[in-house]
PDB file of N, CA and C in Angstrom:
ATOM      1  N   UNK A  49       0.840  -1.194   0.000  1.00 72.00           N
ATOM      2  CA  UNK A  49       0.000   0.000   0.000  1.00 72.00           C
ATOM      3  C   UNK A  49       0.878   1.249   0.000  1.00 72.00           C
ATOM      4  N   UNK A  50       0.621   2.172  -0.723  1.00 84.00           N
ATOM      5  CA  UNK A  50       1.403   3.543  -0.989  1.00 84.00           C
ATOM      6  C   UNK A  50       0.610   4.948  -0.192  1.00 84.00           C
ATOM      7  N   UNK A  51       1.590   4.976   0.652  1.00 95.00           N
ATOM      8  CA  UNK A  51       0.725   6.191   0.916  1.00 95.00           C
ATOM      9  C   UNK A  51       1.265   7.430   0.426  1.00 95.00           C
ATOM     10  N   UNK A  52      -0.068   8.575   0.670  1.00 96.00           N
ATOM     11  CA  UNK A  52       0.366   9.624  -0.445  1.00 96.00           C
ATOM     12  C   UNK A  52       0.939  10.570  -0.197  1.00 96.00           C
ATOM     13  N   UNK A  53       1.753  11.606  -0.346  1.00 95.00           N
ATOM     14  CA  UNK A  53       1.781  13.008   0.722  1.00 95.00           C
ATOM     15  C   UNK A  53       2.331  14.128  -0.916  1.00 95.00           C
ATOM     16  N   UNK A  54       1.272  14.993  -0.129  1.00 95.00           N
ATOM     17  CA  UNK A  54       0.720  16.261  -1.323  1.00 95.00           C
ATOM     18  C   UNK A  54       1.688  16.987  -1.211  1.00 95.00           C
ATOM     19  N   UNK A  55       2.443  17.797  -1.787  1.00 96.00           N
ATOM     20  CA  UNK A  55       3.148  18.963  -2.538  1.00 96.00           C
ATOM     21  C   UNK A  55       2.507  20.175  -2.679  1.00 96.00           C
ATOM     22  N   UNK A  56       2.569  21.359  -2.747  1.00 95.00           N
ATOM     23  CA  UNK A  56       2.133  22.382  -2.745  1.00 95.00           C
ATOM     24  C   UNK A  56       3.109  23.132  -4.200  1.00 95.00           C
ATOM     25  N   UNK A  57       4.345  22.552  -4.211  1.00 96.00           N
ATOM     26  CA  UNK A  57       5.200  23.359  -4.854  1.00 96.00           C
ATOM     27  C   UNK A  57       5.761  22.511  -5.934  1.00 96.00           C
ATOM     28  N   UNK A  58       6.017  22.888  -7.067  1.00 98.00           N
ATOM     29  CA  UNK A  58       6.566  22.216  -8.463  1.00 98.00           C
ATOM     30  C   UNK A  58       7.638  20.577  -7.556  1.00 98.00           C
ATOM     31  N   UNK A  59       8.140  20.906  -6.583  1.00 98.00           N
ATOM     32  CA  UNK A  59       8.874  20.178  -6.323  1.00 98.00           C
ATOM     33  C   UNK A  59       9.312  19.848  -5.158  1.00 98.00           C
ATOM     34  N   UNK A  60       9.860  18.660  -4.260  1.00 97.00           N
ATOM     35  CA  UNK A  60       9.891  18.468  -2.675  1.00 97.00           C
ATOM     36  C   UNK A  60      11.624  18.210  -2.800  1.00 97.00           C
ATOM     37  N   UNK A  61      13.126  18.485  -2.212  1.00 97.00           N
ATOM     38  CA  UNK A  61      13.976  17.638  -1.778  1.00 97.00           C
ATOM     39  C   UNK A  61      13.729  16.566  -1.121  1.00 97.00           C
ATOM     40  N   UNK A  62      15.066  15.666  -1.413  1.00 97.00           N
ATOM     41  CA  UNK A  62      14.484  14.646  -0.333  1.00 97.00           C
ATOM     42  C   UNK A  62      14.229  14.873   0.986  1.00 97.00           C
ATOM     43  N   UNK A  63      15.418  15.635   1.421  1.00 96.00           N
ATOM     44  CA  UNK A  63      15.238  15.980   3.267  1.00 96.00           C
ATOM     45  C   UNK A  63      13.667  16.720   3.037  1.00 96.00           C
ATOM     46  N   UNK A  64      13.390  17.242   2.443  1.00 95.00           N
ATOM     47  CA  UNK A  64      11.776  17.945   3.111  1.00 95.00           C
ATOM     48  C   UNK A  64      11.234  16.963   2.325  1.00 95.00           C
ATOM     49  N   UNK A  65      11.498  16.091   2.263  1.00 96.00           N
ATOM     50  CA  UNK A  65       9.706  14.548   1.848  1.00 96.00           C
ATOM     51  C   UNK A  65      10.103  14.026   3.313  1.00 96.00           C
ATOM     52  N   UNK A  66      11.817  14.286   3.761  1.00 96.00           N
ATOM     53  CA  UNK A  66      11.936  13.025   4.879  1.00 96.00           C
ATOM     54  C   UNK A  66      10.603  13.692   6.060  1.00 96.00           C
ATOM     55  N   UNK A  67      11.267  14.761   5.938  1.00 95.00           N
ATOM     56  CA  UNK A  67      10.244  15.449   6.705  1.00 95.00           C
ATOM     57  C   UNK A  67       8.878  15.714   6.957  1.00 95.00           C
ATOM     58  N   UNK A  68       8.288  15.821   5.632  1.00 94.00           N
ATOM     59  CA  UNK A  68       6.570  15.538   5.693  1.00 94.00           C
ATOM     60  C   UNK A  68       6.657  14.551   6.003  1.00 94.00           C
ATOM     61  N   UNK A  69       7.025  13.317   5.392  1.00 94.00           N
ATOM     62  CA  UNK A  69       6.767  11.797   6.097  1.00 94.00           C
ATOM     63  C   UNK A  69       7.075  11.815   7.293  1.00 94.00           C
ATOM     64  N   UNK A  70       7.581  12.613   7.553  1.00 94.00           N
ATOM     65  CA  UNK A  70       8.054  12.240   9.686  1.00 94.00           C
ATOM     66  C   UNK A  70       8.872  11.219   9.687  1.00 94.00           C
ATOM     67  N   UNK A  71       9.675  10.955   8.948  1.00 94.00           N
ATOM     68  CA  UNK A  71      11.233  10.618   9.030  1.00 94.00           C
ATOM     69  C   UNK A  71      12.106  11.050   9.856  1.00 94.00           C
ATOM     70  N   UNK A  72      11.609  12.307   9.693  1.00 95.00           N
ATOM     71  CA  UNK A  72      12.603  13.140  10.499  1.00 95.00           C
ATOM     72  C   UNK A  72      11.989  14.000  11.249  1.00 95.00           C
ATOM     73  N   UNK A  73      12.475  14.787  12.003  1.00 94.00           N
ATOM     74  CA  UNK A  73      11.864  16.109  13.082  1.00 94.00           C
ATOM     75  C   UNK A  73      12.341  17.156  12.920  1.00 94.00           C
ATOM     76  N   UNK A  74      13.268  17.460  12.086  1.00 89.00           N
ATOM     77  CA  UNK A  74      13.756  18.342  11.486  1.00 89.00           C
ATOM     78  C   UNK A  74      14.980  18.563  10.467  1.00 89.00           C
ATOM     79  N   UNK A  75      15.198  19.945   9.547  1.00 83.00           N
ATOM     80  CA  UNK A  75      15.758  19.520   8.137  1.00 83.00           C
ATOM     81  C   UNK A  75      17.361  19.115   8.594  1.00 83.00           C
ATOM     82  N   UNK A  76      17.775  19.278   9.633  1.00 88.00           N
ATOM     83  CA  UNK A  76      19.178  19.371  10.022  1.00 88.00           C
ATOM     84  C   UNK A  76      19.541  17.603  10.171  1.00 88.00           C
ATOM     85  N   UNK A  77      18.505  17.134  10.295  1.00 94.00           N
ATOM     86  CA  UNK A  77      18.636  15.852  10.476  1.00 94.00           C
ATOM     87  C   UNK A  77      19.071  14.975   8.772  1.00 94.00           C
ATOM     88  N   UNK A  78      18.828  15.949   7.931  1.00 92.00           N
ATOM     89  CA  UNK A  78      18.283  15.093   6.677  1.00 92.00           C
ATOM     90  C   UNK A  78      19.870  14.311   5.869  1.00 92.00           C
ATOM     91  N   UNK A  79      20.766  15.155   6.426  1.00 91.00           N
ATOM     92  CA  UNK A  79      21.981  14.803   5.925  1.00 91.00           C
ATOM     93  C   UNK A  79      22.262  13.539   6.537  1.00 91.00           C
ATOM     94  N   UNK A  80      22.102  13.350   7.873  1.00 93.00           N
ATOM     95  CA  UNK A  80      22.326  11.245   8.191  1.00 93.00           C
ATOM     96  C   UNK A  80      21.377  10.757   7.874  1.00 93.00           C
ATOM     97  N   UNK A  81      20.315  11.242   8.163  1.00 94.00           N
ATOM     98  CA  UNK A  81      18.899  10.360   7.435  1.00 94.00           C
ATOM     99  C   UNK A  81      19.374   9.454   5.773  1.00 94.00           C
ATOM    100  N   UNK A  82      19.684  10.443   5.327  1.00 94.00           N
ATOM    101  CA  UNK A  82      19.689   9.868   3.672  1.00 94.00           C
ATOM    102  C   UNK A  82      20.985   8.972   3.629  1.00 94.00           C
ATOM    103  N   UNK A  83      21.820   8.927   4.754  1.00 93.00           N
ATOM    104  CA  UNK A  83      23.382   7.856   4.308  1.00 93.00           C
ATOM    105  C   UNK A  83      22.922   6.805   5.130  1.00 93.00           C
ATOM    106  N   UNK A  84      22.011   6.937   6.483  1.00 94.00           N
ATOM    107  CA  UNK A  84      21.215   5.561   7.429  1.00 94.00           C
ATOM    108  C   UNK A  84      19.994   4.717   6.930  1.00 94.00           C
ATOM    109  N   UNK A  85      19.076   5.945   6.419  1.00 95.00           N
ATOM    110  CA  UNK A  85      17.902   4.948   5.994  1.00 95.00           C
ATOM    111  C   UNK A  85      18.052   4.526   4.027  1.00 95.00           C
ATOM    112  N   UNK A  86      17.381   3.269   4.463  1.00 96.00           N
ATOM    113  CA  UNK A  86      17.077   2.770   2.440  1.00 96.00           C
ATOM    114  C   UNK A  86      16.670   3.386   2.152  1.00 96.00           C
ATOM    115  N   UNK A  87      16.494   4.675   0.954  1.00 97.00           N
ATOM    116  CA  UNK A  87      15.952   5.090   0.624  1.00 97.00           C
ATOM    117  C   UNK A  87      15.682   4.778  -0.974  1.00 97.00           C
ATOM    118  N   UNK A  88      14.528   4.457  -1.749  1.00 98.00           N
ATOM    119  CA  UNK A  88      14.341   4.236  -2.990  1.00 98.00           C
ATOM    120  C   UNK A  88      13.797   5.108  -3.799  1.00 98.00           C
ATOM    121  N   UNK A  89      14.324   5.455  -4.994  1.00 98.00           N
ATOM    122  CA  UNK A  89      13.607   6.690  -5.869  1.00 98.00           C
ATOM    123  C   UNK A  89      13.187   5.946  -7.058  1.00 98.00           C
ATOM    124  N   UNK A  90      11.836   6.272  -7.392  1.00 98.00           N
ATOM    125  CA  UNK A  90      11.873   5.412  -8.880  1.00 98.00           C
ATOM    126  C   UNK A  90      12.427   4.474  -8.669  1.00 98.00           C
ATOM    127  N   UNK A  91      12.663   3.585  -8.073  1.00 98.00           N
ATOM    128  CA  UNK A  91      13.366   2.298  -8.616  1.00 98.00           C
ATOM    129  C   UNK A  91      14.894   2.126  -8.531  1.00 98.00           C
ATOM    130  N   UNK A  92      15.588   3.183  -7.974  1.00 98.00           N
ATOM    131  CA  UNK A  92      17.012   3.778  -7.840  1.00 98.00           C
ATOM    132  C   UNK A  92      17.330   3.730  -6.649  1.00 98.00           C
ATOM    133  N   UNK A  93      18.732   3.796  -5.708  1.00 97.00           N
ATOM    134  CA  UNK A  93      18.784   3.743  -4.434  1.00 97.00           C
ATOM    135  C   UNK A  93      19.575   5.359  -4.647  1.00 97.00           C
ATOM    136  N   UNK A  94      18.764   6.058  -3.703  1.00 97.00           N
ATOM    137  CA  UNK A  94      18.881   7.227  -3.460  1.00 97.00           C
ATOM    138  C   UNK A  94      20.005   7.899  -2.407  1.00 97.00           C
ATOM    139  N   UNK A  95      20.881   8.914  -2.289  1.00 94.00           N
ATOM    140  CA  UNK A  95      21.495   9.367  -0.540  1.00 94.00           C
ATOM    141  C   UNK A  95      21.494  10.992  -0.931  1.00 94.00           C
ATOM    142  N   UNK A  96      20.925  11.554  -2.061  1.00 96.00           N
ATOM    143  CA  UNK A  96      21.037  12.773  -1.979  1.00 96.00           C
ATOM    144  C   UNK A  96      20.056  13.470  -1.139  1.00 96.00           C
ATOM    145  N   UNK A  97      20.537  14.218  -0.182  1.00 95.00           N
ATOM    146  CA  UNK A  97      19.186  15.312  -0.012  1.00 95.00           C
ATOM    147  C   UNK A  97      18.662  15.747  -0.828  1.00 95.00           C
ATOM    148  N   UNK A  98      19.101  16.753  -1.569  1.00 96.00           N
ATOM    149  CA  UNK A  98      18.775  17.933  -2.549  1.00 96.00           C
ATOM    150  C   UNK A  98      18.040  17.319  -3.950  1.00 96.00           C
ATOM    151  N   UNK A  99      17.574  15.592  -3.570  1.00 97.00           N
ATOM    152  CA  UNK A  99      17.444  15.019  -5.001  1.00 97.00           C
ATOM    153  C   UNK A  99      15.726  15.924  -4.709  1.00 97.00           C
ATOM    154  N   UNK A 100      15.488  16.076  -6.056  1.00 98.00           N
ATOM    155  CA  UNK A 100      14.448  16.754  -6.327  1.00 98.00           C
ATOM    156  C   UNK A 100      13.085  15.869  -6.544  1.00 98.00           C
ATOM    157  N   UNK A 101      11.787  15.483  -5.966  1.00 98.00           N
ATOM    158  CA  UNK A 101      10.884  15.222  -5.860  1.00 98.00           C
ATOM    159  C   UNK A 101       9.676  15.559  -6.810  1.00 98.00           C
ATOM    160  N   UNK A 102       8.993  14.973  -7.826  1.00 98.00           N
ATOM    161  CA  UNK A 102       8.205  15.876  -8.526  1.00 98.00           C
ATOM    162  C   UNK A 102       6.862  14.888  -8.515  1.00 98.00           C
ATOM    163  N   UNK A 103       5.667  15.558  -8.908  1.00 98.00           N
ATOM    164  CA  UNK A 103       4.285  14.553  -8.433  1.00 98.00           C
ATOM    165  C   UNK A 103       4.417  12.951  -9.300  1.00 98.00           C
ATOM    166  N   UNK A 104       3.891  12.358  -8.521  1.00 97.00           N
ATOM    167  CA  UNK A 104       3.907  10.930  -9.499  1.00 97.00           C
ATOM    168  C   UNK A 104       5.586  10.144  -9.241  1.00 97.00           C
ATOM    169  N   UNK A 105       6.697  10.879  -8.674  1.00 98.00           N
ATOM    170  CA  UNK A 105       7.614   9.765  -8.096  1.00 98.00           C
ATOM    171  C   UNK A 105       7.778   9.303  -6.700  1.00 98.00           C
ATOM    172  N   UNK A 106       7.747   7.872  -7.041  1.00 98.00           N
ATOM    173  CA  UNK A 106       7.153   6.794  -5.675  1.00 98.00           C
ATOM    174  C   UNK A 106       8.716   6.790  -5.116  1.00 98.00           C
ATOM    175  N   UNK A 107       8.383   7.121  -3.791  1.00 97.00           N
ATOM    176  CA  UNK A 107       9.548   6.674  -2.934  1.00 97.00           C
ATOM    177  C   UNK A 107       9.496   5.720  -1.695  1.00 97.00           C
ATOM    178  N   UNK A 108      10.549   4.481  -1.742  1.00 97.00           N
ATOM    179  CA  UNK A 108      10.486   3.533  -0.508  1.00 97.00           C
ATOM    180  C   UNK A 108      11.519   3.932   0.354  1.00 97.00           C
ATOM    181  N   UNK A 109      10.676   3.979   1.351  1.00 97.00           N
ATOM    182  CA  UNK A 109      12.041   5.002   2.474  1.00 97.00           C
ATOM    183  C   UNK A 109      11.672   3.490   3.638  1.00 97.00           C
ATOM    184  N   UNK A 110      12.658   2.621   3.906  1.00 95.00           N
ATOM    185  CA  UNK A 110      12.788   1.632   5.174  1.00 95.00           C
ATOM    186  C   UNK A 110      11.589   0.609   4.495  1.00 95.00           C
ATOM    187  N   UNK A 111      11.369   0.129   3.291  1.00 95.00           N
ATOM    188  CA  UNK A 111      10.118  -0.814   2.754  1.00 95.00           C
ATOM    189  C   UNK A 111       8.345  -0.044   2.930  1.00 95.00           C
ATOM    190  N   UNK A 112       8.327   1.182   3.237  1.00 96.00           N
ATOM    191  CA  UNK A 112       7.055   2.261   3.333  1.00 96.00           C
ATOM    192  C   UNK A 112       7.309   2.502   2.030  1.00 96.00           C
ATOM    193  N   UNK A 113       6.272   2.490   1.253  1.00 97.00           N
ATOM    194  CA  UNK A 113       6.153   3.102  -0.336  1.00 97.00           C
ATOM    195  C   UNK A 113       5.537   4.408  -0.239  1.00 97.00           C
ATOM    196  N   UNK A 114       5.474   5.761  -0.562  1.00 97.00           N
ATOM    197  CA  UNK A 114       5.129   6.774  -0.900  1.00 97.00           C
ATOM    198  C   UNK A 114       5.004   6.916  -1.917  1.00 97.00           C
ATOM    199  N   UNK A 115       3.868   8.009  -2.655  1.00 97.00           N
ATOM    200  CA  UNK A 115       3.859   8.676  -3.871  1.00 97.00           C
ATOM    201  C   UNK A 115       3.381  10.049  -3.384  1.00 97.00           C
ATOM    202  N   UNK A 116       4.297  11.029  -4.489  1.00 97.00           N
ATOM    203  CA  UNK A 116       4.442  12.439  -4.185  1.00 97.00           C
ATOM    204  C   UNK A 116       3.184  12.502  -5.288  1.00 97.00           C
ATOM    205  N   UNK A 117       2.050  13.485  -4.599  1.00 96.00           N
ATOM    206  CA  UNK A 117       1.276  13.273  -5.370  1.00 96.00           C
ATOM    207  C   UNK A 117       0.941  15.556  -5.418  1.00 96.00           C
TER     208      UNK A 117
END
């Protein structure tokens, strides 16, 4: 099951998706977040923060599926 989390803006980083998802508690965190947790982009294994988020790409962060919708 994918759950969804909405965008407001052309585009999310990863540290601020970690963050709507509540990954994290805040953006300062996002730099170990992305080298500790699995993170999956499209189908890719991800560690950038700054990777850019756009509606319609599914991300598996720890086997949780998301779509940026």
């Amino acid at each position: 099951m994918s759950m969804e989390i909405k965008i407001e803006t052309e585009y999310v980083t990863l540290g601020q998706f970690l963050k709507l998802a509540d990954f994290i508690s805040s953006g300062g965190e996002a730099k170990f977040a992305v080298k500790e947790l699995d993170i999956i982009v499209n189908g890719d294994k991800e560690d950038r923060r700054g990777r850019k988020l756009y509606p319609n790409d599914v991300v598996v962060v720890e086997g949780q599926t998301f779509t940026i919708v």
